[in-house]
CSV table of C-alpha atoms and ligand atoms in Angstrom, one decimal:
chain,number,residue,atom,x,y,z
J,1,MET,CA,0.0,0.0,0.0
J,2,ASN,CA,1.3,3.4,-0.8
J,3,GLU,CA,1.4,5.4,2.5
J,4,LYS,CA,1.1,8.9,0.9
J,5,ARG,CA,-1.8,8.2,-1.4
J,6,PRO,CA,-5.4,8.4,0.0
J,7,SER,CA,-7.5,5.3,-0.3
J,8,VAL,CA,-9.4,4.5,-3.5
J,9,GLY,CA,-12.7,5.5,-1.8
J,10,THR,CA,-11.3,8.8,-0.7
J,11,ARG,CA,-9.8,9.4,-4.1
J,12,ALA,CA,-13.2,8.7,-5.7
J,13,VAL,CA,-14.9,11.1,-3.4
J,14,HIS,CA,-12.5,13.9,-4.3
J,15,ALA,CA,-12.0,13.0,-8.0
J,16,GLY,CA,-12.9,15.6,-10.7
J,17,GLY,CA,-14.1,18.0,-8.0
J,18,LYS,CA,-12.3,21.2,-9.4
J,19,PRO,CA,-13.0,22.7,-12.8
J,20,PRO,CA,-9.9,22.5,-15.1
J,21,LYS,CA,-8.0,25.7,-15.6
J,22,SER,CA,-8.3,27.2,-19.0
J,23,VAL,CA,-7.8,30.6,-20.6
J,24,THR,CA,-10.5,29.8,-23.1
J,25,VAL,CA,-14.1,29.5,-22.0
J,26,PRO,CA,-16.7,27.1,-23.3
J,27,LYS,CA,-18.8,28.5,-26.2
J,28,VAL,CA,-21.9,27.5,-24.2
J,29,PRO,CA,-21.9,28.1,-20.4
J,30,PRO,CA,-22.0,24.8,-18.6
J,31,VAL,CA,-24.9,23.5,-16.4
J,32,TYR,CA,-23.9,24.8,-13.0
J,33,ALA,CA,-25.2,21.6,-11.3
J,34,SER,CA,-23.9,22.5,-7.9
J,35,SER,CA,-26.1,23.0,-4.9
J,36,VAL,CA,-23.4,24.9,-3.1
J,37,PHE,CA,-20.1,26.7,-3.6
J,38,SER,CA,-16.8,26.3,-1.8
J,39,PHE,CA,-14.7,29.1,-0.2
J,40,ASP,CA,-10.9,29.4,0.1
J,41,TYR,CA,-10.9,30.9,3.5
J,42,LEU,CA,-13.4,31.8,6.3
J,43,ASP,CA,-13.5,35.6,5.8
J,44,GLN,CA,-14.3,35.0,2.1
J,45,ILE,CA,-17.9,34.1,3.3
J,46,ASP,CA,-18.3,37.7,4.5
J,47,GLU,CA,-16.7,39.1,1.4
J,48,VAL,CA,-19.2,37.3,-0.9
J,49,TYR,CA,-22.3,37.9,1.4
J,50,GLU,CA,-21.5,41.5,1.6
J,51,GLY,CA,-20.9,41.8,-2.2
J,52,ARG,CA,-17.3,42.9,-1.9
J,53,VAL,CA,-16.3,40.2,-4.3
J,54,PRO,CA,-18.4,38.3,-6.9
J,55,GLY,CA,-19.4,34.8,-5.8
J,56,TYR,CA,-22.1,32.3,-5.1
J,57,VAL,CA,-23.0,30.7,-1.8
J,58,TYR,CA,-26.1,28.3,-2.2
J,59,SER,CA,-28.1,27.6,-5.3
J,60,ARG,CA,-31.5,28.1,-3.6
J,61,GLN,CA,-30.3,31.7,-3.2
J,62,ARG,CA,-28.3,32.2,-6.4
J,63,ASN,CA,-26.7,30.1,-9.1
J,64,PRO,CA,-24.5,31.3,-12.1
J,65,GLY,CA,-26.8,29.4,-14.7
J,66,ILE,CA,-29.9,30.9,-13.1
J,67,ASP,CA,-28.3,34.3,-13.2
J,68,LEU,CA,-27.7,33.8,-17.0
J,69,LEU,CA,-31.4,32.9,-17.5
J,70,GLU,CA,-32.5,36.0,-15.5
J,71,GLU,CA,-30.1,38.1,-17.5
J,72,ALA,CA,-31.5,36.7,-20.8
J,73,VAL,CA,-35.2,37.2,-20.1
J,74,CYS,CA,-34.5,40.6,-18.5
J,75,SER,CA,-32.9,41.7,-21.8
J,76,LEU,CA,-35.7,40.3,-23.9
J,77,GLU,CA,-38.4,42.1,-21.8
J,78,CYS,CA,-36.3,45.3,-21.5
J,79,GLY,CA,-36.4,45.2,-17.8
J,80,SER,CA,-34.1,46.4,-15.0
J,81,GLU,CA,-34.0,43.1,-12.9
J,82,ALA,CA,-35.4,39.6,-13.3
J,83,VAL,CA,-36.0,36.7,-10.8
J,84,ALA,CA,-36.4,33.1,-12.1
J,85,PHE,CA,-38.6,30.6,-10.5
J,86,ALA,CA,-39.4,26.9,-10.8
J,87,SER,CA,-42.8,27.5,-12.5
J,88,GLY,CA,-45.0,30.3,-13.9
J,89,MET,CA,-47.2,30.0,-10.8
J,90,ALA,CA,-44.3,30.6,-8.5
J,91,ALA,CA,-43.3,33.7,-10.4
J,92,ILE,CA,-46.9,35.0,-10.2
J,93,ALA,CA,-47.4,34.1,-6.5
J,94,CYS,CA,-44.0,35.6,-5.4
J,95,SER,CA,-44.4,38.6,-7.6
J,96,VAL,CA,-47.9,39.4,-6.2
J,97,LEU,CA,-46.8,38.6,-2.7
J,98,SER,CA,-43.9,41.0,-3.0
J,99,LEU,CA,-46.4,43.8,-3.5
J,100,VAL,CA,-49.1,43.1,-0.9
J,101,LYS,CA,-49.6,42.8,2.9
J,102,ALA,CA,-52.8,42.2,5.0
J,103,GLY,CA,-55.3,44.8,4.4
J,104,ASP,CA,-54.3,45.5,0.8
J,105,HIS,CA,-56.5,45.1,-2.3
J,106,VAL,CA,-55.9,43.8,-5.8
J,107,VAL,CA,-57.8,44.4,-9.0
J,108,ALA,CA,-57.5,41.5,-11.5
J,109,GLY,CA,-58.9,40.5,-14.8
J,110,ARG,CA,-61.8,38.1,-14.7
J,111,VAL,CA,-60.5,35.9,-17.5
J,112,LEU,CA,-57.0,34.8,-16.6
J,113,TYR,CA,-55.1,31.5,-16.4
J,114,GLY,CA,-57.2,29.3,-13.9
J,115,GLY,CA,-54.3,28.9,-11.5
J,116,THR,CA,-53.9,32.7,-11.2
J,117,VAL,CA,-57.6,33.1,-10.5
J,118,THR,CA,-57.4,30.4,-7.8
J,119,PHE,CA,-54.4,32.1,-6.2
J,120,PHE,CA,-56.3,35.5,-6.0
J,121,LYS,CA,-59.5,34.0,-4.9
J,122,ASP,CA,-58.4,31.3,-2.4
J,123,GLU,CA,-54.9,32.1,-1.3
J,124,LEU,CA,-54.7,36.0,-1.0
J,125,PRO,CA,-57.8,36.1,1.4
J,126,LYS,CA,-55.8,33.9,3.8
J,127,ARG,CA,-53.2,36.7,4.0
J,128,GLY,CA,-55.8,39.4,4.4
J,129,VAL,CA,-55.7,40.5,0.8
J,130,GLU,CA,-58.9,41.1,-1.2
J,131,THR,CA,-59.3,40.8,-5.0
J,132,THR,CA,-61.9,42.5,-7.1
J,133,PHE,CA,-62.3,40.8,-10.5
J,134,VAL,CA,-63.2,43.0,-13.4
J,135,ASP,CA,-63.3,43.0,-17.2
J,136,THR,CA,-59.9,44.7,-17.7
J,137,ASN,CA,-60.9,45.7,-21.2
J,138,ASP,CA,-63.7,47.9,-19.5
J,139,LEU,CA,-61.5,50.7,-18.2
J,140,GLY,CA,-64.5,52.3,-16.5
J,141,GLU,CA,-65.0,49.1,-14.5
J,142,VAL,CA,-61.3,49.1,-13.6
J,143,ARG,CA,-61.3,52.6,-12.4
J,144,LEU,CA,-64.5,52.0,-10.3
J,145,ALA,CA,-62.8,48.9,-8.7
J,146,ILE,CA,-59.9,50.9,-7.5
J,147,ARG,CA,-59.7,51.6,-3.8
J,148,PRO,CA,-57.3,53.7,-1.6
J,149,ASN,CA,-55.7,50.4,-0.5
J,150,THR,CA,-55.3,48.9,-4.1
J,151,ARG,CA,-51.6,47.9,-4.6
J,152,LEU,CA,-51.8,46.3,-7.9
J,153,VAL,CA,-53.7,45.8,-11.1
J,154,TYR,CA,-53.2,42.4,-12.8
J,155,CYS,CA,-53.8,41.3,-16.4
J,156,GLU,CA,-52.6,39.1,-19.2
J,157,THR,CA,-51.2,40.6,-22.4
J,158,ILE,CA,-53.3,38.0,-24.3
J,159,SER,CA,-55.7,36.3,-22.0
J,160,ASN,CA,-55.9,32.6,-21.5
J,161,PRO,CA,-58.1,31.2,-23.0
J,162,LEU,CA,-60.1,33.9,-24.8
J,163,MET,CA,-57.3,35.8,-26.4
J,164,GLU,CA,-58.4,39.2,-25.2
J,165,VAL,CA,-55.7,41.8,-25.7
J,166,ALA,CA,-55.1,44.2,-22.7
J,167,ASP,CA,-54.8,47.9,-23.1
J,168,ILE,CA,-51.6,48.0,-21.1
J,169,SER,CA,-50.7,51.6,-21.2
J,170,ALA,CA,-54.3,52.6,-20.2
J,171,LEU,CA,-54.2,50.1,-17.2
J,172,ALA,CA,-50.8,51.3,-16.2
J,173,GLU,CA,-52.0,54.9,-16.1
J,174,ILE,CA,-55.0,53.9,-14.0
J,175,ALA,CA,-52.9,51.9,-11.6
J,176,HIS,CA,-50.2,54.5,-11.3
J,177,SER,CA,-52.6,57.3,-10.7
J,178,ALA,CA,-53.9,55.3,-7.7
J,179,GLY,CA,-50.3,54.7,-6.4
J,180,ALA,CA,-50.6,51.0,-7.5
J,181,LEU,CA,-48.4,49.0,-9.9
J,182,LEU,CA,-49.4,47.1,-13.0
J,183,VAL,CA,-48.5,43.4,-13.2
J,184,VAL,CA,-48.9,41.7,-16.6
J,185,ASP,CA,-48.6,38.0,-17.4
J,186,ASN,CA,-46.9,38.1,-20.8
J,187,THR,CA,-46.8,34.3,-21.4
J,188,PHE,CA,-49.1,34.1,-24.5
J,189,ALA,CA,-47.5,37.0,-26.2
J,190,SER,CA,-43.9,36.3,-25.2
J,191,PRO,CA,-41.4,39.2,-25.3
J,192,VAL,CA,-41.1,38.6,-29.0
J,193,LEU,CA,-44.5,40.1,-29.6
J,194,CYS,CA,-44.9,42.4,-26.7
J,195,ARG,CA,-42.7,43.9,-23.9
J,196,PRO,CA,-45.2,45.2,-21.4
J,197,LEU,CA,-42.6,47.3,-19.5
J,198,GLU,CA,-42.2,49.4,-22.6
J,199,HIS,CA,-45.9,50.3,-22.3
J,200,GLY,CA,-45.8,51.2,-18.7
J,201,ALA,CA,-46.3,48.0,-16.8
J,202,ASP,CA,-44.1,47.5,-13.7
J,203,ILE,CA,-43.6,43.7,-13.7
J,204,SER,CA,-43.9,41.4,-16.7
J,205,ILE,CA,-44.1,37.7,-16.0
J,206,ASN,CA,-43.5,34.7,-18.3
J,207,SER,CA,-44.3,31.0,-17.6
J,208,THR,CA,-41.1,30.0,-19.4
J,209,THR,CA,-42.7,26.5,-19.5
J,210,LYS,CA,-44.3,28.0,-22.7
J,211,TYR,CA,-42.7,30.0,-25.4
J,212,LEU,CA,-39.4,31.0,-23.9
J,213,ASN,CA,-38.2,27.4,-23.4
J,214,GLY,CA,-40.5,26.2,-26.1
J,215,HIS,CA,-39.8,22.5,-26.1
J,216,SER,CA,-42.3,21.2,-23.5
J,217,ASP,CA,-39.4,19.8,-21.4
J,218,VAL,CA,-39.2,22.4,-18.7
J,219,THR,CA,-41.5,24.0,-16.0
J,220,GLY,CA,-40.4,27.5,-15.1
J,221,GLY,CA,-41.2,31.2,-14.7
J,222,VAL,CA,-39.5,34.5,-14.8
J,223,ALA,CA,-40.6,37.8,-13.4
J,224,VAL,CA,-39.1,41.0,-14.8
J,225,PHE,CA,-39.2,44.2,-13.0
J,226,GLY,CA,-39.2,47.7,-14.5
J,227,PRO,CA,-37.2,50.6,-12.9
J,228,CYS,CA,-40.0,51.5,-10.5
J,229,ALA,CA,-40.4,48.1,-9.2
J,230,SER,CA,-36.6,47.4,-8.8
J,231,GLY,CA,-35.6,50.7,-7.5
J,232,THR,CA,-33.4,51.5,-10.4
J,233,ARG,CA,-35.4,54.6,-11.5
J,234,GLU,CA,-33.8,58.0,-10.8
J,235,GLY,CA,-35.7,59.9,-8.3
J,236,GLU,CA,-37.4,57.0,-6.5
J,237,SER,CA,-41.1,56.5,-6.9
J,238,SER,CA,-43.2,55.9,-3.8
J,239,SER,CA,-45.5,53.5,-5.6
J,240,GLY,CA,-42.5,51.3,-6.2
J,241,ARG,CA,-42.2,50.8,-2.6
J,242,SER,CA,-45.9,50.3,-1.9
J,243,GLY,CA,-47.2,47.4,0.0
J,244,GLY,CA,-45.1,44.5,1.2
J,245,GLU,CA,-42.6,44.8,4.0
J,246,GLY,CA,-40.3,47.5,2.8
J,247,GLY,CA,-37.7,47.4,0.1
J,248,TYR,CA,-38.5,47.1,-3.6
J,249,PRO,CA,-40.7,44.5,-5.1
J,250,ALA,CA,-37.8,42.9,-7.1
J,251,ALA,CA,-35.8,42.4,-3.9
J,252,ARG,CA,-38.8,41.2,-2.0
J,253,ALA,CA,-39.6,38.6,-4.7
J,254,ARG,CA,-36.1,37.4,-4.7
J,255,ALA,CA,-36.1,37.2,-0.9
J,256,LEU,CA,-39.5,35.2,-1.1
J,257,ALA,CA,-37.9,32.8,-3.7
J,258,SER,CA,-34.8,32.4,-1.5
J,259,LEU,CA,-36.9,31.7,1.6
J,260,TYR,CA,-39.7,29.5,0.3
J,261,GLY,CA,-37.3,27.9,-2.3
J,262,PRO,CA,-39.3,27.8,-5.6
J,263,THR,CA,-36.1,28.4,-7.4
J,264,PRO,CA,-35.4,26.5,-10.8
J,265,SER,CA,-33.0,23.7,-11.1
J,266,PRO,CA,-29.7,24.6,-12.8
J,267,PHE,CA,-30.4,22.1,-15.6
J,268,ASP,CA,-33.9,23.7,-16.2
J,269,ALA,CA,-32.3,27.1,-16.3
J,270,TRP,CA,-29.8,25.8,-18.8
J,271,LEU,CA,-32.5,24.2,-21.0
J,272,THR,CA,-34.5,27.4,-20.9
J,273,VAL,CA,-31.6,29.6,-22.1
J,274,ARG,CA,-30.9,27.0,-24.8
J,275,GLY,CA,-34.6,27.1,-25.8
J,276,LEU,CA,-35.0,30.8,-25.8
J,277,ARG,CA,-32.2,31.4,-28.3
J,278,THR,CA,-34.7,30.4,-31.1
J,279,VAL,CA,-37.8,32.0,-29.5
J,280,GLU,CA,-38.1,34.7,-32.1
J,281,LEU,CA,-38.1,32.2,-35.0
J,282,ARG,CA,-40.6,30.0,-33.3
J,283,VAL,CA,-43.0,32.6,-32.1
J,284,ARG,CA,-43.0,34.2,-35.6
J,285,LYS,CA,-43.7,30.8,-37.3
J,286,CYS,CA,-46.4,29.9,-34.7
J,287,SER,CA,-48.0,33.3,-35.4
J,288,GLU,CA,-48.0,33.0,-39.1
J,289,ASN,CA,-49.6,29.5,-38.8
J,290,ALA,CA,-52.1,30.5,-36.2
J,291,LEU,CA,-53.4,33.4,-38.4
J,292,ARG,CA,-53.9,31.0,-41.3
J,293,LEU,CA,-55.6,28.5,-39.1
J,294,ALA,CA,-57.9,31.1,-37.4
J,295,ARG,CA,-58.9,32.3,-40.9
J,296,PHE,CA,-59.6,28.7,-42.0
J,297,LEU,CA,-61.7,28.0,-38.9
J,298,ALA,CA,-63.6,31.3,-39.1
J,299,ALA,CA,-64.7,30.4,-42.7
J,300,HIS,CA,-65.6,26.8,-41.8
J,301,PRO,CA,-69.4,26.0,-41.8
J,302,LYS,CA,-69.1,23.8,-38.6
J,303,VAL,CA,-67.2,26.5,-36.6
J,304,GLY,CA,-69.1,29.0,-34.4
J,305,VAL,CA,-66.8,31.5,-32.7
J,306,VAL,CA,-63.1,31.9,-33.2
J,307,HIS,CA,-61.1,33.8,-30.7
J,308,TYR,CA,-58.0,35.2,-32.3
J,309,PRO,CA,-56.8,38.9,-32.2
J,310,GLY,CA,-55.3,38.6,-35.7
J,311,LEU,CA,-58.8,38.3,-37.2
J,312,GLU,CA,-60.1,41.6,-38.5
J,313,SER,CA,-63.4,40.7,-37.0
J,314,SER,CA,-61.9,40.3,-33.4
J,315,ARG,CA,-62.8,42.9,-30.8
J,316,TYR,CA,-59.1,43.1,-29.9
J,317,HIS,CA,-57.7,43.5,-33.4
J,318,GLU,CA,-57.0,47.2,-32.9
J,319,LEU,CA,-55.4,46.7,-29.5
J,320,ALA,CA,-53.3,43.8,-31.0
J,321,GLY,CA,-52.1,46.2,-33.7
J,322,LYS,CA,-51.0,48.7,-30.9
J,323,TYR,CA,-49.4,46.2,-28.6
J,324,LEU,CA,-48.3,43.1,-30.6
J,325,ASP,CA,-45.2,43.5,-32.8
J,326,GLY,CA,-45.1,41.4,-36.0
J,327,GLY,CA,-47.8,38.8,-35.4
J,328,TYR,CA,-50.7,37.9,-33.2
J,329,GLY,CA,-49.3,34.9,-31.4
J,330,GLY,CA,-49.6,31.2,-31.7
J,331,MET,CA,-52.7,30.7,-29.4
J,332,LEU,CA,-56.3,30.7,-30.5
J,333,SER,CA,-59.5,29.2,-29.3
J,334,PHE,CA,-62.8,28.3,-30.9
J,335,GLU,CA,-66.2,26.7,-30.4
J,336,LEU,CA,-68.1,24.5,-32.9
J,337,LYS,CA,-71.6,25.6,-33.7
J,338,GLY,CA,-73.8,24.9,-30.8
J,339,GLY,CA,-70.9,25.1,-28.4
J,340,SER,CA,-71.5,21.7,-26.8
J,341,LEU,CA,-69.1,19.4,-24.9
J,342,GLU,CA,-70.1,16.6,-27.3
J,343,SER,CA,-69.0,18.5,-30.3
J,344,ALA,CA,-65.7,19.5,-28.7
J,345,ARG,CA,-65.1,15.9,-27.7
J,346,ALA,CA,-65.9,14.6,-31.2
J,347,PHE,CA,-63.5,17.2,-32.7
J,348,ILE,CA,-60.6,16.5,-30.2
J,349,ASP,CA,-61.0,12.7,-30.4
J,350,SER,CA,-60.8,12.8,-34.2
J,351,LEU,CA,-57.5,14.6,-34.4
J,352,ARG,CA,-54.7,12.4,-35.7
J,353,MET,CA,-51.4,14.4,-35.7
J,354,VAL,CA,-52.4,17.1,-33.3
J,355,GLU,CA,-52.2,15.9,-29.7
J,356,LEU,CA,-54.4,16.7,-26.8
J,357,VAL,CA,-52.0,18.3,-24.3
J,358,PRO,CA,-53.0,20.5,-21.3
J,359,SER,CA,-50.2,23.0,-21.9
J,360,LEU,CA,-49.1,25.1,-24.8
J,361,ALA,CA,-46.3,26.8,-26.8
J,362,GLY,CA,-44.2,23.8,-27.7
J,363,VAL,CA,-43.0,23.3,-31.3
J,364,SER,CA,-45.9,21.0,-32.2
J,365,THR,CA,-49.6,21.9,-32.6
J,366,THR,CA,-51.6,20.8,-29.7
J,367,VAL,CA,-55.2,21.3,-28.4
J,368,SER,CA,-56.6,21.6,-25.0
J,369,HIS,CA,-59.9,21.9,-23.3
J,370,PRO,CA,-59.8,24.8,-20.9
J,371,GLY,CA,-62.9,23.6,-18.9
J,372,LYS,CA,-61.2,20.3,-18.2
J,373,THR,CA,-57.7,21.6,-17.7
J,374,SER,CA,-56.5,25.2,-17.0
J,375,HIS,CA,-59.9,26.3,-15.7
J,376,ARG,CA,-60.9,23.1,-14.1
J,377,ALA,CA,-60.8,24.7,-10.6
J,378,VAL,CA,-63.1,27.6,-11.7
J,379,PRO,CA,-66.8,26.7,-11.0
J,380,ARG,CA,-68.6,25.9,-14.2
J,381,GLU,CA,-71.2,28.8,-13.9
J,382,GLU,CA,-68.3,31.3,-13.4
J,383,ARG,CA,-66.5,29.9,-16.3
J,384,GLU,CA,-69.4,30.0,-18.6
J,385,ALA,CA,-70.3,33.5,-17.5
J,386,CYS,CA,-66.9,34.6,-18.7
J,387,GLY,CA,-67.2,32.7,-22.0
J,388,VAL,CA,-65.2,29.7,-21.1
J,389,GLY,CA,-67.9,27.1,-21.9
J,390,ASP,CA,-67.7,23.3,-22.2
J,391,GLY,CA,-67.5,23.6,-26.0
J,392,LEU,CA,-64.4,25.8,-26.0
J,393,VAL,CA,-61.3,24.2,-27.6
J,394,ARG,CA,-57.9,26.0,-27.2
J,395,VAL,CA,-55.2,25.5,-29.8
J,396,SER,CA,-51.5,26.0,-29.5
J,397,VAL,CA,-50.3,26.4,-33.0
J,398,GLY,CA,-46.9,24.9,-33.7
J,399,ILE,CA,-44.2,25.4,-36.3
J,400,GLU,CA,-45.1,22.4,-38.6
J,401,ASP,CA,-45.8,23.1,-42.3
J,402,TYR,CA,-49.2,24.8,-42.2
J,403,GLU,CA,-50.8,22.5,-44.7
J,404,ASP,CA,-50.3,19.5,-42.5
J,405,ILE,CA,-52.0,21.3,-39.6
J,406,GLU,CA,-55.0,22.4,-41.6
J,407,ARG,CA,-55.4,18.9,-43.1
J,408,ASP,CA,-55.7,17.4,-39.6
J,409,PHE,CA,-58.2,20.0,-38.5
J,410,ARG,CA,-60.2,19.6,-41.7
J,411,GLN,CA,-60.5,15.8,-41.3
J,412,ALA,CA,-61.4,16.2,-37.6
J,413,LEU,CA,-64.1,18.8,-38.4
J,414,ASP,CA,-65.4,16.5,-41.1
J,415,ALA,CA,-65.8,13.7,-38.4
J,416,VAL,CA,-68.0,16.0,-36.1
J,417,PRO,CA,-71.7,15.4,-36.7
J,418,ALA,CA,-73.5,18.5,-37.9
J,419,SER,CA,-75.3,20.3,-35.1
S,1,PLP,C1,-51.1,32.5,-19.0
S,1,PLP,C2,-50.4,31.5,-18.1
S,1,PLP,N1,-49.8,32.0,-17.0
S,1,PLP,C3,-49.2,31.3,-16.1
S,1,PLP,C4,-49.3,29.8,-16.2
S,1,PLP,C5,-48.7,29.0,-15.2
S,1,PLP,O1,-47.4,28.6,-15.6
S,1,PLP,P1,-46.8,27.3,-15.0
S,1,PLP,O2,-47.6,26.1,-15.4
S,1,PLP,O3,-45.4,27.3,-15.5
S,1,PLP,O4,-46.8,27.4,-13.5
S,1,PLP,C6,-49.9,29.3,-17.3
S,1,PLP,C7,-50.0,27.8,-17.4
S,1,PLP,O5,-50.6,27.3,-18.3
S,1,PLP,C8,-50.5,30.1,-18.3
S,1,PLP,O6,-51.2,29.7,-19.3
């Protein structure tokens, strides 16, 4: 036995533990799959914690790969600071919680992703925060709902699942004149088509599960904060500090992420950065295909209503022209004539290439049934009153050759009995 050499077990434990030295850097940053970082000497811990030298401590707090993701989405959204989360819902919940405290009030859109509605309706009251749901396209109703203790107005750029387009700058003006902030879920539009912060919003949130990653293999979310919500605006705004427990919303959201721990895994962050490099190409192709499919559906004798802001007949076409840049998005929804669950079922079950998938924004075309998936937790009467009936089919249009998508829709529509 060699006295100087540690045992094979010890050598195995320590083998390959330090990155090799190299003056060249990898073309693609690695996956920083490390839950923790090592220090050279004890006082270095203080130096890193106090920001005197750059460094990482623990990946629930910060990780280089997650920082790269935050930097990338922040740049796409033209923001000041971004915080990444393990899901879109975590990004929504922590962003909203960064703005409110007991006794505060929220004004939110009536038609939103179902999980968001449930959060506002069931979770916020447990923390003493009340929400008034309004039609955010009725600006009079929004103004009337504002109270002295309103801290935020919340909407989606393109709403799930009815594809209503929000008048972001008008909502920002209403929110700001009441000392509140505007929070926008930008998931359906993605920063390719809309950058809400450029229109006056204070926080823009993406479920990166959707277009930003774009390959249906990651769950994630990123909240991007504008200058007022991150404290980077010259001449600090009092509304930026409103609600919460002091400090700016961006810092509070990061503190919540660090404390509760809904931070993404380093591998998911890496995959998302890889996915978002092609987001512009994907979103533009999805938008082109969706516009063609929406026109096809609108002209089909078995189809009743089609929700797509790219259609000239859409109530939201003008707002889409104002806020969406170079396309109307890859999402649409429609009902067959009669709007029954049976007709929706017959259509969905007849699709061959297009899969039934309760998510969206991957590369392939998929359909979903909001009543049975995203809005399952919303009571049926409430859903129906907002236009989310049992006959509504949501389509996430992908990047396939358009003709193949239309062929599958055409044969599935042919299979539906005439109403
Ligand atoms: C518009 C919108 N926002 C947020 C979410 C929630 O995102 P995640 O599923 O990543 O938590 C979804 C999910 O479908 C969504 O459609």
